[in-house]
mmCIF file of N, CA, C and O in Angstrom:
data_model
loop_
_atom_site.group_PDB
_atom_site.id
_atom_site.type_symbol
_atom_site.label_atom_id
_atom_site.label_comp_id
_atom_site.label_asym_id
_atom_site.label_seq_id
_atom_site.Cartn_x
_atom_site.Cartn_y
_atom_site.Cartn_z
ATOM 1 N N MET A 1 125.670 -105.190 196.029
ATOM 2 C CA MET A 1 124.429 -104.785 195.423
ATOM 3 C C MET A 1 123.964 -103.512 196.138
ATOM 4 O O MET A 1 123.963 -103.453 197.361
ATOM 5 N N GLU A 2 123.600 -102.541 195.352
ATOM 6 C CA GLU A 2 123.143 -101.283 195.937
ATOM 7 C C GLU A 2 121.650 -101.328 196.202
ATOM 8 O O GLU A 2 120.878 -101.785 195.359
ATOM 9 N N VAL A 3 121.266 -100.866 197.382
ATOM 10 C CA VAL A 3 119.857 -100.796 197.764
ATOM 11 C C VAL A 3 119.616 -99.471 198.465
ATOM 12 O O VAL A 3 120.554 -98.787 198.873
ATOM 13 N N GLY A 4 118.354 -99.134 198.611
ATOM 14 C CA GLY A 4 117.997 -97.907 199.303
ATOM 15 C C GLY A 4 118.290 -97.989 200.802
ATOM 16 O O GLY A 4 118.520 -99.069 201.360
ATOM 17 N N ASP A 5 118.291 -96.847 201.451
ATOM 18 C CA ASP A 5 118.611 -96.778 202.883
ATOM 19 C C ASP A 5 117.673 -97.625 203.733
ATOM 20 O O ASP A 5 118.121 -98.318 204.646
ATOM 21 N N GLU A 6 116.387 -97.557 203.446
ATOM 22 C CA GLU A 6 115.415 -98.318 204.241
ATOM 23 C C GLU A 6 115.628 -99.816 204.085
ATOM 24 O O GLU A 6 115.552 -100.576 205.055
ATOM 25 N N THR A 7 115.915 -100.252 202.860
ATOM 26 C CA THR A 7 116.163 -101.672 202.617
ATOM 27 C C THR A 7 117.430 -102.113 203.333
ATOM 28 O O THR A 7 117.467 -103.183 203.942
ATOM 29 N N ALA A 8 118.470 -101.290 203.281
ATOM 30 C CA ALA A 8 119.731 -101.615 203.964
ATOM 31 C C ALA A 8 119.511 -101.735 205.466
ATOM 32 O O ALA A 8 120.020 -102.666 206.106
ATOM 33 N N LYS A 9 118.756 -100.825 206.026
ATOM 34 C CA LYS A 9 118.476 -100.861 207.466
ATOM 35 C C LYS A 9 117.679 -102.111 207.825
ATOM 36 O O LYS A 9 117.983 -102.800 208.804
ATOM 37 N N ALA A 10 116.676 -102.422 207.020
ATOM 38 C CA ALA A 10 115.868 -103.622 207.276
ATOM 39 C C ALA A 10 116.744 -104.876 207.173
ATOM 40 O O ALA A 10 116.604 -105.809 207.964
ATOM 41 N N TRP A 11 117.660 -104.902 206.213
ATOM 42 C CA TRP A 11 118.562 -106.051 206.048
ATOM 43 C C TRP A 11 119.444 -106.244 207.286
ATOM 44 O O TRP A 11 119.625 -107.365 207.764
ATOM 45 N N ARG A 12 119.961 -105.147 207.793
ATOM 46 C CA ARG A 12 120.817 -105.227 208.985
ATOM 47 C C ARG A 12 120.046 -105.762 210.187
ATOM 48 O O ARG A 12 120.631 -106.401 211.055
ATOM 49 N N ASN A 13 118.755 -105.511 210.228
ATOM 50 C CA ASN A 13 117.936 -105.943 211.358
ATOM 51 C C ASN A 13 117.256 -107.295 211.139
ATOM 52 O O ASN A 13 116.437 -107.711 211.947
ATOM 53 N N THR A 14 117.590 -107.990 210.059
ATOM 54 C CA THR A 14 116.978 -109.264 209.722
ATOM 55 C C THR A 14 117.776 -110.407 210.344
ATOM 56 O O THR A 14 119.003 -110.341 210.445
ATOM 57 N N SER A 15 117.079 -111.448 210.747
ATOM 58 C CA SER A 15 117.748 -112.604 211.359
ATOM 59 C C SER A 15 118.625 -113.329 210.332
ATOM 60 O O SER A 15 118.350 -113.280 209.130
ATOM 61 N N PRO A 16 119.664 -113.995 210.810
ATOM 62 C CA PRO A 16 120.523 -114.753 209.893
ATOM 63 C C PRO A 16 119.749 -115.816 209.099
ATOM 64 O O PRO A 16 120.047 -116.049 207.923
ATOM 65 N N LYS A 17 118.771 -116.435 209.722
ATOM 66 C CA LYS A 17 117.984 -117.454 209.030
ATOM 67 C C LYS A 17 117.226 -116.841 207.850
ATOM 68 O O LYS A 17 117.218 -117.393 206.750
ATOM 69 N N LEU A 18 116.584 -115.702 208.080
ATOM 70 C CA LEU A 18 115.841 -115.039 207.013
ATOM 71 C C LEU A 18 116.797 -114.522 205.933
ATOM 72 O O LEU A 18 116.506 -114.613 204.736
ATOM 73 N N ARG A 19 117.966 -114.029 206.339
ATOM 74 C CA ARG A 19 118.962 -113.578 205.359
ATOM 75 C C ARG A 19 119.365 -114.725 204.438
ATOM 76 O O ARG A 19 119.515 -114.536 203.236
ATOM 77 N N ALA A 20 119.566 -115.904 205.033
ATOM 78 C CA ALA A 20 119.954 -117.069 204.235
ATOM 79 C C ALA A 20 118.853 -117.430 203.239
ATOM 80 O O ALA A 20 119.138 -117.733 202.070
ATOM 81 N N GLN A 21 117.602 -117.390 203.670
ATOM 82 C CA GLN A 21 116.482 -117.700 202.776
ATOM 83 C C GLN A 21 116.399 -116.685 201.649
ATOM 84 O O GLN A 21 116.227 -117.048 200.474
ATOM 85 N N ILE A 22 116.529 -115.429 201.991
ATOM 86 C CA ILE A 22 116.479 -114.375 200.980
ATOM 87 C C ILE A 22 117.659 -114.517 200.018
ATOM 88 O O ILE A 22 117.502 -114.375 198.801
ATOM 89 N N GLY A 23 118.823 -114.833 200.557
ATOM 90 C CA GLY A 23 120.001 -115.019 199.720
ATOM 91 C C GLY A 23 119.819 -116.128 198.706
ATOM 92 O O GLY A 23 120.173 -115.984 197.537
ATOM 93 N N LYS A 24 119.235 -117.246 199.136
ATOM 94 C CA LYS A 24 118.977 -118.358 198.216
ATOM 95 C C LYS A 24 118.001 -117.943 197.123
ATOM 96 O O LYS A 24 118.191 -118.263 195.950
ATOM 97 N N ASN A 25 116.948 -117.238 197.512
ATOM 98 C CA ASN A 25 115.963 -116.778 196.524
ATOM 99 C C ASN A 25 116.582 -115.799 195.532
ATOM 100 O O ASN A 25 116.323 -115.877 194.327
ATOM 101 N N LEU A 26 117.401 -114.885 196.037
ATOM 102 C CA LEU A 26 118.061 -113.921 195.149
ATOM 103 C C LEU A 26 119.015 -114.621 194.192
ATOM 104 O O LEU A 26 119.105 -114.252 193.016
ATOM 105 N N GLU A 27 119.713 -115.627 194.683
ATOM 106 C CA GLU A 27 120.631 -116.375 193.825
ATOM 107 C C GLU A 27 119.887 -117.018 192.667
ATOM 108 O O GLU A 27 120.327 -116.965 191.515
ATOM 109 N N ILE A 28 118.732 -117.598 192.952
ATOM 110 C CA ILE A 28 117.926 -118.236 191.910
ATOM 111 C C ILE A 28 117.439 -117.195 190.900
ATOM 112 O O ILE A 28 117.561 -117.377 189.686
ATOM 113 N N ILE A 29 116.898 -116.102 191.408
ATOM 114 C CA ILE A 29 116.358 -115.056 190.533
ATOM 115 C C ILE A 29 117.459 -114.434 189.677
ATOM 116 O O ILE A 29 117.308 -114.276 188.466
ATOM 117 N N LEU A 30 118.594 -114.098 190.293
ATOM 118 C CA LEU A 30 119.693 -113.495 189.539
ATOM 119 C C LEU A 30 120.259 -114.478 188.519
ATOM 120 O O LEU A 30 120.569 -114.097 187.390
ATOM 121 N N GLY A 31 120.399 -115.726 188.918
ATOM 122 C CA GLY A 31 120.907 -116.739 187.994
ATOM 123 C C GLY A 31 120.025 -116.870 186.772
ATOM 124 O O GLY A 31 120.511 -116.912 185.641
ATOM 125 N N ASP A 32 118.714 -116.933 186.996
ATOM 126 C CA ASP A 32 117.768 -117.035 185.882
ATOM 127 C C ASP A 32 117.840 -115.793 184.993
ATOM 128 O O ASP A 32 117.868 -115.896 183.769
ATOM 129 N N SER A 33 117.864 -114.622 185.609
ATOM 130 C CA SER A 33 117.895 -113.374 184.837
ATOM 131 C C SER A 33 119.166 -113.251 184.022
ATOM 132 O O SER A 33 119.129 -112.877 182.848
ATOM 133 N N LEU A 34 120.298 -113.575 184.628
ATOM 134 C CA LEU A 34 121.566 -113.468 183.917
ATOM 135 C C LEU A 34 121.658 -114.503 182.813
ATOM 136 O O LEU A 34 122.193 -114.229 181.736
ATOM 137 N N SER A 35 121.134 -115.676 183.052
ATOM 138 C CA SER A 35 121.140 -116.722 182.035
ATOM 139 C C SER A 35 120.292 -116.303 180.839
ATOM 140 O O SER A 35 120.696 -116.462 179.693
ATOM 141 N N LYS A 36 119.121 -115.756 181.114
ATOM 142 C CA LYS A 36 118.243 -115.299 180.037
ATOM 143 C C LYS A 36 118.891 -114.161 179.261
ATOM 144 O O LYS A 36 118.763 -114.084 178.043
ATOM 145 N N SER A 37 119.603 -113.307 179.970
ATOM 146 C CA SER A 37 120.290 -112.199 179.316
ATOM 147 C C SER A 37 121.367 -112.730 178.378
ATOM 148 O O SER A 37 121.525 -112.260 177.255
ATOM 149 N N LYS A 38 122.123 -113.738 178.840
ATOM 150 C CA LYS A 38 123.156 -114.330 177.988
ATOM 151 C C LYS A 38 122.530 -114.995 176.773
ATOM 152 O O LYS A 38 123.043 -114.889 175.669
ATOM 153 N N GLU A 39 121.401 -115.684 176.979
ATOM 154 C CA GLU A 39 120.722 -116.341 175.865
ATOM 155 C C GLU A 39 120.239 -115.307 174.851
ATOM 156 O O GLU A 39 120.377 -115.506 173.643
ATOM 157 N N ALA A 40 119.685 -114.214 175.343
ATOM 158 C CA ALA A 40 119.191 -113.161 174.452
ATOM 159 C C ALA A 40 120.355 -112.556 173.664
ATOM 160 O O ALA A 40 120.232 -112.307 172.463
ATOM 161 N N ASN A 41 121.482 -112.326 174.334
ATOM 162 C CA ASN A 41 122.653 -111.777 173.650
ATOM 163 C C ASN A 41 123.176 -112.756 172.607
ATOM 164 O O ASN A 41 123.590 -112.356 171.522
ATOM 165 N N PHE A 42 123.173 -114.047 172.919
ATOM 166 C CA PHE A 42 123.634 -115.061 171.975
ATOM 167 C C PHE A 42 122.713 -115.099 170.766
ATOM 168 O O PHE A 42 123.179 -115.169 169.627
ATOM 169 N N GLU A 43 121.402 -115.038 171.000
ATOM 170 C CA GLU A 43 120.439 -115.032 169.887
ATOM 171 C C GLU A 43 120.651 -113.806 169.007
ATOM 172 O O GLU A 43 120.588 -113.902 167.781
ATOM 173 N N LEU A 44 120.917 -112.680 169.609
ATOM 174 C CA LEU A 44 121.183 -111.453 168.846
ATOM 175 C C LEU A 44 122.450 -111.614 168.015
ATOM 176 O O LEU A 44 122.479 -111.237 166.834
ATOM 177 N N LEU A 45 123.487 -112.195 168.599
ATOM 178 C CA LEU A 45 124.722 -112.441 167.878
ATOM 179 C C LEU A 45 124.483 -113.369 166.684
ATOM 180 O O LEU A 45 124.979 -113.114 165.581
ATOM 181 N N LEU A 46 123.709 -114.439 166.897
ATOM 182 C CA LEU A 46 123.395 -115.352 165.798
ATOM 183 C C LEU A 46 122.634 -114.652 164.682
ATOM 184 O O LEU A 46 122.912 -114.861 163.500
ATOM 185 N N GLU A 47 121.691 -113.834 165.048
ATOM 186 C CA GLU A 47 120.900 -113.119 164.045
ATOM 187 C C GLU A 47 121.786 -112.170 163.235
ATOM 188 O O GLU A 47 121.648 -112.062 162.017
ATOM 189 N N GLU A 48 122.714 -111.500 163.904
ATOM 190 C CA GLU A 48 123.638 -110.616 163.199
ATOM 191 C C GLU A 48 124.525 -111.414 162.240
ATOM 192 O O GLU A 48 124.780 -110.970 161.115
ATOM 193 N N ALA A 49 124.984 -112.580 162.686
ATOM 194 C CA ALA A 49 125.824 -113.423 161.830
ATOM 195 C C ALA A 49 125.033 -113.903 160.616
ATOM 196 O O ALA A 49 125.550 -113.912 159.491
ATOM 197 N N ARG A 50 123.773 -114.318 160.842
ATOM 198 C CA ARG A 50 122.918 -114.748 159.722
ATOM 199 C C ARG A 50 122.732 -113.616 158.720
ATOM 200 O O ARG A 50 122.808 -113.817 157.507
ATOM 201 N N SER A 51 122.468 -112.447 159.239
ATOM 202 C CA SER A 51 122.230 -111.289 158.382
ATOM 203 C C SER A 51 123.481 -110.954 157.572
ATOM 204 O O SER A 51 123.400 -110.706 156.364
ATOM 205 N N GLU A 52 124.626 -110.945 158.218
ATOM 206 C CA GLU A 52 125.883 -110.646 157.531
ATOM 207 C C GLU A 52 126.184 -111.710 156.481
ATOM 208 O O GLU A 52 126.600 -111.394 155.364
ATOM 209 N N ALA A 53 125.958 -112.972 156.821
ATOM 210 C CA ALA A 53 126.199 -114.064 155.866
ATOM 211 C C ALA A 53 125.287 -113.927 154.651
ATOM 212 O O ALA A 53 125.725 -114.070 153.509
ATOM 213 N N ALA A 54 124.028 -113.639 154.900
ATOM 214 C CA ALA A 54 123.068 -113.476 153.800
ATOM 215 C C ALA A 54 123.457 -112.288 152.921
ATOM 216 O O ALA A 54 123.375 -112.357 151.696
ATOM 217 N N LYS A 55 123.902 -111.219 153.552
ATOM 218 C CA LYS A 55 124.306 -110.025 152.814
ATOM 219 C C LYS A 55 125.500 -110.339 151.910
ATOM 220 O O LYS A 55 125.647 -109.770 150.842
ATOM 221 N N ASN A 56 126.318 -111.294 152.349
ATOM 222 C CA ASN A 56 127.493 -111.686 151.568
ATOM 223 C C ASN A 56 127.214 -112.865 150.640
ATOM 224 O O ASN A 56 128.132 -113.441 150.073
ATOM 225 N N GLY A 57 125.936 -113.232 150.508
ATOM 226 C CA GLY A 57 125.553 -114.261 149.556
ATOM 227 C C GLY A 57 125.535 -115.685 150.093
ATOM 228 O O GLY A 57 125.322 -116.622 149.338
ATOM 229 N N LEU A 58 125.785 -115.860 151.364
ATOM 230 C CA LEU A 58 125.770 -117.204 151.939
ATOM 231 C C LEU A 58 124.366 -117.525 152.426
ATOM 232 O O LEU A 58 123.937 -117.065 153.475
ATOM 233 N N THR A 59 123.650 -118.308 151.643
ATOM 234 C CA THR A 59 122.297 -118.698 152.022
ATOM 235 C C THR A 59 122.349 -120.011 152.787
ATOM 236 O O THR A 59 123.372 -120.693 152.833
ATOM 237 N N GLU A 60 121.237 -120.376 153.378
ATOM 238 C CA GLU A 60 121.157 -121.641 154.111
ATOM 239 C C GLU A 60 121.411 -122.819 153.172
ATOM 240 O O GLU A 60 122.076 -123.789 153.548
ATOM 241 N N GLU A 61 120.920 -122.722 151.961
ATOM 242 C CA GLU A 61 121.115 -123.785 150.980
ATOM 243 C C GLU A 61 122.595 -123.957 150.633
ATOM 244 O O GLU A 61 123.112 -125.062 150.560
ATOM 245 N N ILE A 62 123.289 -122.843 150.406
ATOM 246 C CA ILE A 62 124.711 -122.903 150.080
ATOM 247 C C ILE A 62 125.499 -123.457 151.262
ATOM 248 O O ILE A 62 126.384 -124.297 151.094
ATOM 249 N N LEU A 63 125.167 -123.017 152.456
ATOM 250 C CA LEU A 63 125.846 -123.505 153.651
ATOM 251 C C LEU A 63 125.649 -125.010 153.811
ATOM 252 O O LEU A 63 126.620 -125.733 154.069
ATOM 253 N N THR A 64 124.441 -125.484 153.615
ATOM 254 C CA THR A 64 124.167 -126.915 153.714
ATOM 255 C C THR A 64 124.983 -127.692 152.693
ATOM 256 O O THR A 64 125.569 -128.720 153.002
ATOM 257 N N LYS A 65 125.049 -127.163 151.468
ATOM 258 C CA LYS A 65 125.821 -127.811 150.407
ATOM 259 C C LYS A 65 127.300 -127.878 150.779
ATOM 260 O O LYS A 65 127.955 -128.910 150.630
ATOM 261 N N LEU A 66 127.822 -126.768 151.295
ATOM 262 C CA LEU A 66 129.226 -126.733 151.702
ATOM 263 C C LEU A 66 129.516 -127.717 152.839
ATOM 264 O O LEU A 66 130.541 -128.383 152.847
ATOM 265 N N LEU A 67 128.620 -127.790 153.780
ATOM 266 C CA LEU A 67 128.810 -128.695 154.918
ATOM 267 C C LEU A 67 128.719 -130.159 154.523
ATOM 268 O O LEU A 67 129.315 -131.019 155.163
ATOM 269 N N ASN A 68 127.976 -130.438 153.462
ATOM 270 C CA ASN A 68 127.796 -131.825 153.031
ATOM 271 C C ASN A 68 128.822 -132.281 152.005
ATOM 272 O O ASN A 68 128.840 -133.452 151.620
ATOM 273 N N GLU A 69 129.679 -131.369 151.544
ATOM 274 C CA GLU A 69 130.702 -131.744 150.575
ATOM 275 C C GLU A 69 131.743 -132.626 151.231
ATOM 276 O O GLU A 69 132.112 -132.441 152.377
ATOM 277 N N GLU A 70 132.225 -133.595 150.461
ATOM 278 C CA GLU A 70 133.307 -134.459 150.897
ATOM 279 C C GLU A 70 134.626 -133.756 150.595
ATOM 280 O O GLU A 70 134.743 -133.027 149.633
ATOM 281 N N ASP A 71 135.637 -134.016 151.380
ATOM 282 C CA ASP A 71 136.963 -133.423 151.118
ATOM 283 C C ASP A 71 137.613 -134.019 149.910
ATOM 284 O O ASP A 71 137.533 -135.072 149.504
#
């Protein structure tokens, strides 16, 4: 992870205990942010698929009918 010079210097001078605490907090924050980013990308993908399907005439009603048909 890239940080500014002052932050890097402060990190080098930080105790191992504080580094561990900061590391745990960063892991939580990054995990949440990356998860939300993946969710947002997935929602965007779904919206694009819905739009493309609708453009090609596949409505929710038609899809439901197709899914409920017996073989």
